[in-house]
Structure formats: C-alpha cells, structure tokens
CSV table of N, CA and C in Angstrom, one decimal:
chain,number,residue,atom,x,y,z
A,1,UNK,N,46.9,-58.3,208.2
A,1,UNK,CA,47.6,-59.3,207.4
A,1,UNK,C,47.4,-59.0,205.9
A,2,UNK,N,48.2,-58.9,205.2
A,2,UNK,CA,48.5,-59.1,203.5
A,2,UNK,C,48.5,-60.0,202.8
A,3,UNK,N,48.1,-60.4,201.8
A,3,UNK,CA,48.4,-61.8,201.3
A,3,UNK,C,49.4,-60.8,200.0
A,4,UNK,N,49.6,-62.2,199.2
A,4,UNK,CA,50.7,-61.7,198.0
A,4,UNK,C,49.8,-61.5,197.1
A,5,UNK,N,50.0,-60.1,196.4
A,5,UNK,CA,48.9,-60.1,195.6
A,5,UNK,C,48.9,-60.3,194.1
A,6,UNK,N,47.9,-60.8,193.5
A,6,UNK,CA,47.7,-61.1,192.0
A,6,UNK,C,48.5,-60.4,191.1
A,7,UNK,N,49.3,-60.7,189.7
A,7,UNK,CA,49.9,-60.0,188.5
A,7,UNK,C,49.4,-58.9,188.4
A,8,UNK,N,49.8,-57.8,188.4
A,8,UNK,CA,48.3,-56.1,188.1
A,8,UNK,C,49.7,-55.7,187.4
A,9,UNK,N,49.3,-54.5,186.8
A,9,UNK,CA,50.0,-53.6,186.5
A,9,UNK,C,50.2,-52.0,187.1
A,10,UNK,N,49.8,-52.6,188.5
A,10,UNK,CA,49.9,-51.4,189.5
A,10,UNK,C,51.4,-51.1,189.8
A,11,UNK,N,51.3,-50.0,189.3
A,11,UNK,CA,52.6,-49.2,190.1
A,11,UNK,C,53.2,-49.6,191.3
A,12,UNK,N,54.7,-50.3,191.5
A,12,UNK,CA,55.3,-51.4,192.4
A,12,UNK,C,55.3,-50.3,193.4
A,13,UNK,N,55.3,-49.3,193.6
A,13,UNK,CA,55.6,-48.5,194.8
A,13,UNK,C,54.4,-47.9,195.7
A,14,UNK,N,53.0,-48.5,194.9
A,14,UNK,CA,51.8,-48.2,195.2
A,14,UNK,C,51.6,-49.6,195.9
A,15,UNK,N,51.4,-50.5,195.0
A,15,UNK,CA,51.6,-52.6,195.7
A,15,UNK,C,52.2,-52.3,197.1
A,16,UNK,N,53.5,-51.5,197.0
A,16,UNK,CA,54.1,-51.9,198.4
A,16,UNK,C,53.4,-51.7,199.6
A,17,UNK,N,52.5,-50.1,199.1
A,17,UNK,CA,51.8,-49.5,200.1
A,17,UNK,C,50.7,-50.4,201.1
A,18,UNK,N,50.1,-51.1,200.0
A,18,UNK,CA,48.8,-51.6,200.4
A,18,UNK,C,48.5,-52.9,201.4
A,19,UNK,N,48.0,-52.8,202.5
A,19,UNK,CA,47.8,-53.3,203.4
A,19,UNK,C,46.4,-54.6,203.2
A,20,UNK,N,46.4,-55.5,202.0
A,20,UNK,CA,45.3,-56.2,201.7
A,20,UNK,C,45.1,-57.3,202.9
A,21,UNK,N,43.7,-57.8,202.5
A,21,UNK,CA,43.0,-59.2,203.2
A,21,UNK,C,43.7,-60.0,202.6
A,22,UNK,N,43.0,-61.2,203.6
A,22,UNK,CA,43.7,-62.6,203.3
A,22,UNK,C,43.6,-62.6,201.9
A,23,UNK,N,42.1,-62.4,201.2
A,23,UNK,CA,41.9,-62.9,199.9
A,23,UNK,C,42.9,-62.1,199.3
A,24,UNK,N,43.7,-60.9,199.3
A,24,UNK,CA,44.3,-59.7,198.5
A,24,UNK,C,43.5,-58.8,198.0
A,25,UNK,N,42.3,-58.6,198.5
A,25,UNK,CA,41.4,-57.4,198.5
A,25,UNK,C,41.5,-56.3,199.6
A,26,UNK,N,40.8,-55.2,199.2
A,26,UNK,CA,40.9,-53.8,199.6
A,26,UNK,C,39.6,-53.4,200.0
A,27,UNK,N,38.9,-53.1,200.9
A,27,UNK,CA,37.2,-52.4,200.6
A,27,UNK,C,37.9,-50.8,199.8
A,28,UNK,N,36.9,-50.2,199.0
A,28,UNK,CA,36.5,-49.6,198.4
A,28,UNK,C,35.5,-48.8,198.4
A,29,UNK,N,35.7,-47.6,199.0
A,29,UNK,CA,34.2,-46.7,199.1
A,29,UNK,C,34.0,-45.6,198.0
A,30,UNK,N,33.4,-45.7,197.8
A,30,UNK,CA,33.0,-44.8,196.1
A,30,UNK,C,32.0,-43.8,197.1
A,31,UNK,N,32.2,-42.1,196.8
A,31,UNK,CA,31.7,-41.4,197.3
A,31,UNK,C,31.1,-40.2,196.2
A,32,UNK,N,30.6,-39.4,196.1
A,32,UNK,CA,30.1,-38.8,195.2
A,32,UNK,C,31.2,-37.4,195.3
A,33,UNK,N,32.3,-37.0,194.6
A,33,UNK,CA,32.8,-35.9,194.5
A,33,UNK,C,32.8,-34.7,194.9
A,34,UNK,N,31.3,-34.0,194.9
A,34,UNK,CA,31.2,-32.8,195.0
A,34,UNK,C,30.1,-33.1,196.5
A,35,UNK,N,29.5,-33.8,196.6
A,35,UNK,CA,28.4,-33.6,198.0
A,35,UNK,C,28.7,-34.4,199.0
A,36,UNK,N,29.9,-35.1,198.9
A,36,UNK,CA,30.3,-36.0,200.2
A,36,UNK,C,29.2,-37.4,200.1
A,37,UNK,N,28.3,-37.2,199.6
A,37,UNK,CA,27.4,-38.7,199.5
A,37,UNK,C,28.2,-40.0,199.6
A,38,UNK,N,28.1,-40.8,200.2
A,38,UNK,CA,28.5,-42.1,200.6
A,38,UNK,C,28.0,-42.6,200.1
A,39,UNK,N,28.4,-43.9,198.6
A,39,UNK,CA,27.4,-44.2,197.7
A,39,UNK,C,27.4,-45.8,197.4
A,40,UNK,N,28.7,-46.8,198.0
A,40,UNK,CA,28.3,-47.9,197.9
A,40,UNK,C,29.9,-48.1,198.3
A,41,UNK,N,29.9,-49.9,199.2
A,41,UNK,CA,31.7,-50.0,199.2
A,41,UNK,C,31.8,-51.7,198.5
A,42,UNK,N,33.2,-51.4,197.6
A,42,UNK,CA,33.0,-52.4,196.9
A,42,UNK,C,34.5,-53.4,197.2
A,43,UNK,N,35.0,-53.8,195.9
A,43,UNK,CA,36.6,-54.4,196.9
A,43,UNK,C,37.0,-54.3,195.6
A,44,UNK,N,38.6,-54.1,195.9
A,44,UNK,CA,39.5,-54.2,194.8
A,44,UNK,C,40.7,-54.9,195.5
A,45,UNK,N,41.2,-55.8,194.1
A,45,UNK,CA,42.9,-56.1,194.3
A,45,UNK,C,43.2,-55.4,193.5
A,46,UNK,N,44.5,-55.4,193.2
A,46,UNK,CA,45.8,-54.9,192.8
A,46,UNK,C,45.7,-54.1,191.4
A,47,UNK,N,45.4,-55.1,190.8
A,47,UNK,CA,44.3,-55.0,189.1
A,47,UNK,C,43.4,-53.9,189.2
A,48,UNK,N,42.4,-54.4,189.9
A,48,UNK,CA,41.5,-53.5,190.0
A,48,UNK,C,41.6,-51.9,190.3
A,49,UNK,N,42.3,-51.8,191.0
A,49,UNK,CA,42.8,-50.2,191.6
A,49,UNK,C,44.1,-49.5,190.1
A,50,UNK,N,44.8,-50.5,190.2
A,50,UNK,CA,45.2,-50.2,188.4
A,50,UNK,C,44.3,-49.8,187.4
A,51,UNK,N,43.2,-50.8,187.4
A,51,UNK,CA,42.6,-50.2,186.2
A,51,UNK,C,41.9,-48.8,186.3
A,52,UNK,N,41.2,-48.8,187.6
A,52,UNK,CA,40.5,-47.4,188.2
A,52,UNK,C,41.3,-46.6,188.0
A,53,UNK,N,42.4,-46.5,188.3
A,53,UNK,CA,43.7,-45.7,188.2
A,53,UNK,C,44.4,-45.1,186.9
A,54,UNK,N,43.8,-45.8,186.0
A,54,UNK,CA,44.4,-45.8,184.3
A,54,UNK,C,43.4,-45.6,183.5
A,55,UNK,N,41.9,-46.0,184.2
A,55,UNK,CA,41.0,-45.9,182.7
A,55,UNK,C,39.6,-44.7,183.4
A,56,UNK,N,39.9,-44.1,184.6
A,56,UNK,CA,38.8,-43.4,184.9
A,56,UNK,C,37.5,-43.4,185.2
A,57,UNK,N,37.2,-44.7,185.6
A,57,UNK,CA,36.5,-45.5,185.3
A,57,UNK,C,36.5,-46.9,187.1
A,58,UNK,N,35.3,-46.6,188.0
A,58,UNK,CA,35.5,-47.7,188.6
A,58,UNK,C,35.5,-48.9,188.0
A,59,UNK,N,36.6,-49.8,188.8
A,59,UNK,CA,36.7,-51.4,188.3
A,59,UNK,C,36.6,-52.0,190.0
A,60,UNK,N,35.9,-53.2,189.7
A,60,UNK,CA,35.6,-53.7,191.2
A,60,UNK,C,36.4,-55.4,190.6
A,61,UNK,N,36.6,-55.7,192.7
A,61,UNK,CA,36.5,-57.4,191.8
A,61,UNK,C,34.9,-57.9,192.8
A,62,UNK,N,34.5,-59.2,191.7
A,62,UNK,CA,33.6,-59.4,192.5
A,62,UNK,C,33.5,-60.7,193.1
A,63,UNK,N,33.7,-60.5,194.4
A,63,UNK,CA,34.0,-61.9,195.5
A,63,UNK,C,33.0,-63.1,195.2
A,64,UNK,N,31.6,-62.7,194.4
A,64,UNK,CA,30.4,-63.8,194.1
A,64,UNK,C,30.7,-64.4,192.5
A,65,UNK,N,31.4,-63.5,191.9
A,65,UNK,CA,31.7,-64.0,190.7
A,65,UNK,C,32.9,-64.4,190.1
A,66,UNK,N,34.4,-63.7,191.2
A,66,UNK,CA,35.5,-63.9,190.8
A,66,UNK,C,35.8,-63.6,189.5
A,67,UNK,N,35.3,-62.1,189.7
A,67,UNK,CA,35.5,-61.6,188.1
A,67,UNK,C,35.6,-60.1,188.0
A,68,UNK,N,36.5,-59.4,187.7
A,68,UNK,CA,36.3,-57.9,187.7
A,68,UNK,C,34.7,-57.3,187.1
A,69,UNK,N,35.2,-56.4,187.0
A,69,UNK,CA,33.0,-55.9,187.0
A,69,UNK,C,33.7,-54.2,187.3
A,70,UNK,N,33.3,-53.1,186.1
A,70,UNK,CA,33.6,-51.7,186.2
A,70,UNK,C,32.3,-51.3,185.8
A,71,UNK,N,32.0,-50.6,187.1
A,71,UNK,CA,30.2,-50.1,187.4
A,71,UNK,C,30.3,-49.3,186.4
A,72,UNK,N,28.7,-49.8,185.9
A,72,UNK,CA,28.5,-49.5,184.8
A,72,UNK,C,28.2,-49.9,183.6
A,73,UNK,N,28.9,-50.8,183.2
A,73,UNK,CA,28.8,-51.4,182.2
A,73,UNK,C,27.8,-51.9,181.6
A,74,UNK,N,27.1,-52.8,182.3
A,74,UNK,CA,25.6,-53.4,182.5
A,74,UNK,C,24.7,-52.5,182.3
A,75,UNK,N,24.8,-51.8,183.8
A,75,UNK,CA,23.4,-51.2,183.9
A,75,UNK,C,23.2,-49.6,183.2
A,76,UNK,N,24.5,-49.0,183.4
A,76,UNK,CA,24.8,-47.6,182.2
A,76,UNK,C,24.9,-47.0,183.9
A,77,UNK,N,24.9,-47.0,184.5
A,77,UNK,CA,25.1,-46.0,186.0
A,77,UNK,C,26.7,-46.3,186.3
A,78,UNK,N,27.7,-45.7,185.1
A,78,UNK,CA,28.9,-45.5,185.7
A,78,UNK,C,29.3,-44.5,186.8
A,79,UNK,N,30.9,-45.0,187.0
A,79,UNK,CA,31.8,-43.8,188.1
A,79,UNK,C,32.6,-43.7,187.6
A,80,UNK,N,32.2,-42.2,187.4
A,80,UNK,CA,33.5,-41.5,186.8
A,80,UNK,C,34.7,-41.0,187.9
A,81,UNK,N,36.1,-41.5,188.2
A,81,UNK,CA,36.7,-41.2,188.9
A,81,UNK,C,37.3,-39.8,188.9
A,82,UNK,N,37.2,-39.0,190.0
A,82,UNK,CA,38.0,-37.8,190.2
A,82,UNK,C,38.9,-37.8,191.2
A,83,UNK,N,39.4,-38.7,192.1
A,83,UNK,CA,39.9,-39.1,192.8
A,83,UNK,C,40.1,-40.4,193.6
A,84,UNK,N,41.6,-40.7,194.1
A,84,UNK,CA,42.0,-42.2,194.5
A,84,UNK,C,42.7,-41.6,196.0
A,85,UNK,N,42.2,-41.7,197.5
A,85,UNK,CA,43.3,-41.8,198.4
A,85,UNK,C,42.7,-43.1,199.3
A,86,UNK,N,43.9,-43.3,199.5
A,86,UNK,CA,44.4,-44.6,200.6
A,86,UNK,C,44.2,-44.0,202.1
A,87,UNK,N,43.9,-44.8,202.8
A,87,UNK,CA,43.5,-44.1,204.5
A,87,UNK,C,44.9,-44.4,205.0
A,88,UNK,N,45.1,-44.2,206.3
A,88,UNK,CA,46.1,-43.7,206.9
A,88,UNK,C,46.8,-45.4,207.2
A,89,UNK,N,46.1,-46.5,207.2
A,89,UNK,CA,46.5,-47.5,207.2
A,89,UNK,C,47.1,-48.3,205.8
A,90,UNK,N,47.0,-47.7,205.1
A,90,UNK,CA,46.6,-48.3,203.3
A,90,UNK,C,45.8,-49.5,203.5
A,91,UNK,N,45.1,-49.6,204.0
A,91,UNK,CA,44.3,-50.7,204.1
A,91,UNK,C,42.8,-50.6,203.8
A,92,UNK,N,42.4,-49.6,203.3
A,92,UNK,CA,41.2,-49.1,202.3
A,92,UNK,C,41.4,-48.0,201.5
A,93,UNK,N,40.4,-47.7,200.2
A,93,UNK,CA,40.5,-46.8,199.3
A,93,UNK,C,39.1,-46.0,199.3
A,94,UNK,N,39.5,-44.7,199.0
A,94,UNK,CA,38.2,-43.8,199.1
A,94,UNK,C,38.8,-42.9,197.8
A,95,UNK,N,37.3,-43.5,197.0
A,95,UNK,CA,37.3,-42.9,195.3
A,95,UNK,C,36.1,-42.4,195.0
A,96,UNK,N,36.9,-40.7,195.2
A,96,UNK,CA,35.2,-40.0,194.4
A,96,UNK,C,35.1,-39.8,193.2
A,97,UNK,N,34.1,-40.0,192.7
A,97,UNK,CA,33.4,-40.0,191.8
A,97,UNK,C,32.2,-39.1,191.1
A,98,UNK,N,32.0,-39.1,190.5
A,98,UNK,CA,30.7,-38.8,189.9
A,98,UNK,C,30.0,-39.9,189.8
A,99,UNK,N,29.1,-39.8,189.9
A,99,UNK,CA,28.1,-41.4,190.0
A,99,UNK,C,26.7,-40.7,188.7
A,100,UNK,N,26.8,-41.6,187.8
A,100,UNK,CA,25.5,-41.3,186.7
A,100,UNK,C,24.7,-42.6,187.3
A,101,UNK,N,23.7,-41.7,187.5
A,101,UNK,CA,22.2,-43.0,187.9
A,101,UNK,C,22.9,-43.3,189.5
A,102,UNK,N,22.1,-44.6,189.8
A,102,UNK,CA,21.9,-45.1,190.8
A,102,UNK,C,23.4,-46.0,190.9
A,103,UNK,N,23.7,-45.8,192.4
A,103,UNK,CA,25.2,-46.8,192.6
A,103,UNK,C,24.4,-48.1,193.3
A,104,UNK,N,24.0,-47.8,193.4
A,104,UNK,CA,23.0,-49.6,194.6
A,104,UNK,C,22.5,-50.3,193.2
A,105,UNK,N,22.6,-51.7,193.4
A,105,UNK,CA,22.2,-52.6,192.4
A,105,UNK,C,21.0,-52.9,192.7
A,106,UNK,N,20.0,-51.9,193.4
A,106,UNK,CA,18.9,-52.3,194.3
A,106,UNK,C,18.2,-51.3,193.0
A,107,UNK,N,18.5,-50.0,192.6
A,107,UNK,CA,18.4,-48.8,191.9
A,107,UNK,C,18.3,-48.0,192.4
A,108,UNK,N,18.7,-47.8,194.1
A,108,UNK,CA,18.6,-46.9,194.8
A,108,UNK,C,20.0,-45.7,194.6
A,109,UNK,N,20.0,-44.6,194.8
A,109,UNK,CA,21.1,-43.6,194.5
A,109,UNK,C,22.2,-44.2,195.3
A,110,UNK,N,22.3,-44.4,196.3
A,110,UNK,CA,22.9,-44.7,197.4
A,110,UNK,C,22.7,-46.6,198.1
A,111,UNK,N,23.8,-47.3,198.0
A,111,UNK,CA,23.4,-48.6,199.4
A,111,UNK,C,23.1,-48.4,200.5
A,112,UNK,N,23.5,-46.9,201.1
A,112,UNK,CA,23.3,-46.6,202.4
A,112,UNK,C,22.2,-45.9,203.1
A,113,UNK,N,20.9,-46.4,202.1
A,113,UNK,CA,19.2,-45.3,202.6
A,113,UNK,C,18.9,-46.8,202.9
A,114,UNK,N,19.1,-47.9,203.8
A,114,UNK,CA,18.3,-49.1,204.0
A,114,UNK,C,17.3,-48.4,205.2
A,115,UNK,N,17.8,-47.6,206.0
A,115,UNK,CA,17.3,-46.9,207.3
A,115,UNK,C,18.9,-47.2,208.4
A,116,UNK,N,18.3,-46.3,209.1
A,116,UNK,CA,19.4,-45.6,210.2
A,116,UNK,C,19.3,-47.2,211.1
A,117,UNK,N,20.6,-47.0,212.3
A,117,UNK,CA,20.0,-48.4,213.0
A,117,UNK,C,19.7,-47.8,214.7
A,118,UNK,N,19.1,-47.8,215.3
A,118,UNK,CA,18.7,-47.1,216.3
A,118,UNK,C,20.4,-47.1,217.2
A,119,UNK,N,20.5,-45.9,217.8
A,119,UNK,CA,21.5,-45.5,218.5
A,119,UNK,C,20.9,-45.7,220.0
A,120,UNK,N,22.2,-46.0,221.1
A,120,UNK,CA,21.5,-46.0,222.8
A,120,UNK,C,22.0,-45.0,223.1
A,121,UNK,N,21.0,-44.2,223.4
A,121,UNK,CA,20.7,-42.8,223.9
A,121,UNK,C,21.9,-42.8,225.4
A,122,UNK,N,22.0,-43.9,225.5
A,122,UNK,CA,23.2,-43.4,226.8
A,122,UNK,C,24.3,-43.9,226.9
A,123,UNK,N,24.4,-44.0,225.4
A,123,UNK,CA,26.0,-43.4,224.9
A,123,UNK,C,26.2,-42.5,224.0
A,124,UNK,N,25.3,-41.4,224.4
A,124,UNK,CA,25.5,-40.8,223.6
A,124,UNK,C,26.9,-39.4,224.0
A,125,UNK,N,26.9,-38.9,223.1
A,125,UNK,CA,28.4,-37.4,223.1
A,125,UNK,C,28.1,-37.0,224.4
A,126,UNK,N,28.9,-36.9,225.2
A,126,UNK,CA,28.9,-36.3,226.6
A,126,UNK,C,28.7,-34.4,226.1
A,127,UNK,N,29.2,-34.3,225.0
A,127,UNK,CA,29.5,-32.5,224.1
A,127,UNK,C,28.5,-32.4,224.5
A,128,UNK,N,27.5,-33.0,224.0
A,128,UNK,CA,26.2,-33.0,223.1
A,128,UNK,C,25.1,-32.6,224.3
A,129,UNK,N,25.6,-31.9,225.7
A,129,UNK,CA,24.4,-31.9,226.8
A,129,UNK,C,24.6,-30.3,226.9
C-alpha cells in the first residue's frame, strides 16, 4: 500500500515510482560503497530521498522525532553518497556510501554486530551436504 506523499521536491517521475508505507516512508539501507558492509537501515519519504539525491549527503526522516536528521551532523560520522537504487519493488532504497566514523548511534561501525541469531540446523541448504 502507498500513502500520498508529502510536498518534496523529488523528481515527479521518481514519486511515481515509489511504493511507500502507510506513513509515506521507505526503509533505507546505507551500505558502505566499496566492501559491501551493511551499515544501518533508516526511512525516508519523498523529501528525504530528494535531499540525499541533491546534496550528497544522507538525509533520514525520524519516525521518534518527526523530523529530518542527515547523518552526521551531530555526531561528525557522515554518509557520503555514491549511489541511490530502488529494489525491484520500489518499495526500498539501497545507498552506498562512504561512511566516516561509526554509522550505529550505539558508536559501533555497523547496527548489524549485535551477534548472529542462531540458525536450525535442519533447515539448513540441502547444496550445502
């Protein structure tokens, strides 16, 4: 489902594309450019992918603050964008980046070192024997 989304200055033929939540958000995966690192997923509407898109620079919105927020600013651990693609649904964005410092608000490099979650060994790859 889509909602109608907010005033942006996104490109109308990009808007059409996008497949948002009820709220008119996107998840957002910010990956690191050159090593494939998986580094934190954030949400954008309409605005926000505009601005990412125009100033090189991630821009998030933030669903606790109801307030745009472009990593970085605060803490100095920007993302520098090197790329924007939309998945096969338009219904998420994957933007690599260069990441300075830590992307987790935790200070960790990555959100995704919390630990692995145990896997059941019998489901595992039938390949895999």
């Amino acid at each position: 489902m889509s909602s109608t989304p907010r005033p942006s200055g996104l490109a109308p033929a990009i808007a059409a594309r996008l497949k948002r939540s009820a709220d008119g958000l996107l998840p957002a995966i910010a990956q690191q450019y050159d090593t494939g690192e998986v580094l934190m997923l954030g949400w954008m509407d309409d605005e926000a992918l505009h601005r990412t898109l125009t100033t090189g620079r991630c821009t998030y919105w933030s669903r606790s603050r109801q307030e745009y927020w472009v990593k970085g600013d605060t803490s100095g651990h920007v993302q520098y964008v090197k790329s924007v693609a939309l998945d096969c649904d338009a219904d998420t964005v994957l933007v690599k980046v260069d990441q300075v410092g830590a992307a987790c608000h935790t200070g960790d490099r990555t959100c995704f070192d919390a630990g692995e979650l145990p896997l059941d060994t019998s489901a595992q790859d039938p390949r895999a024997d």
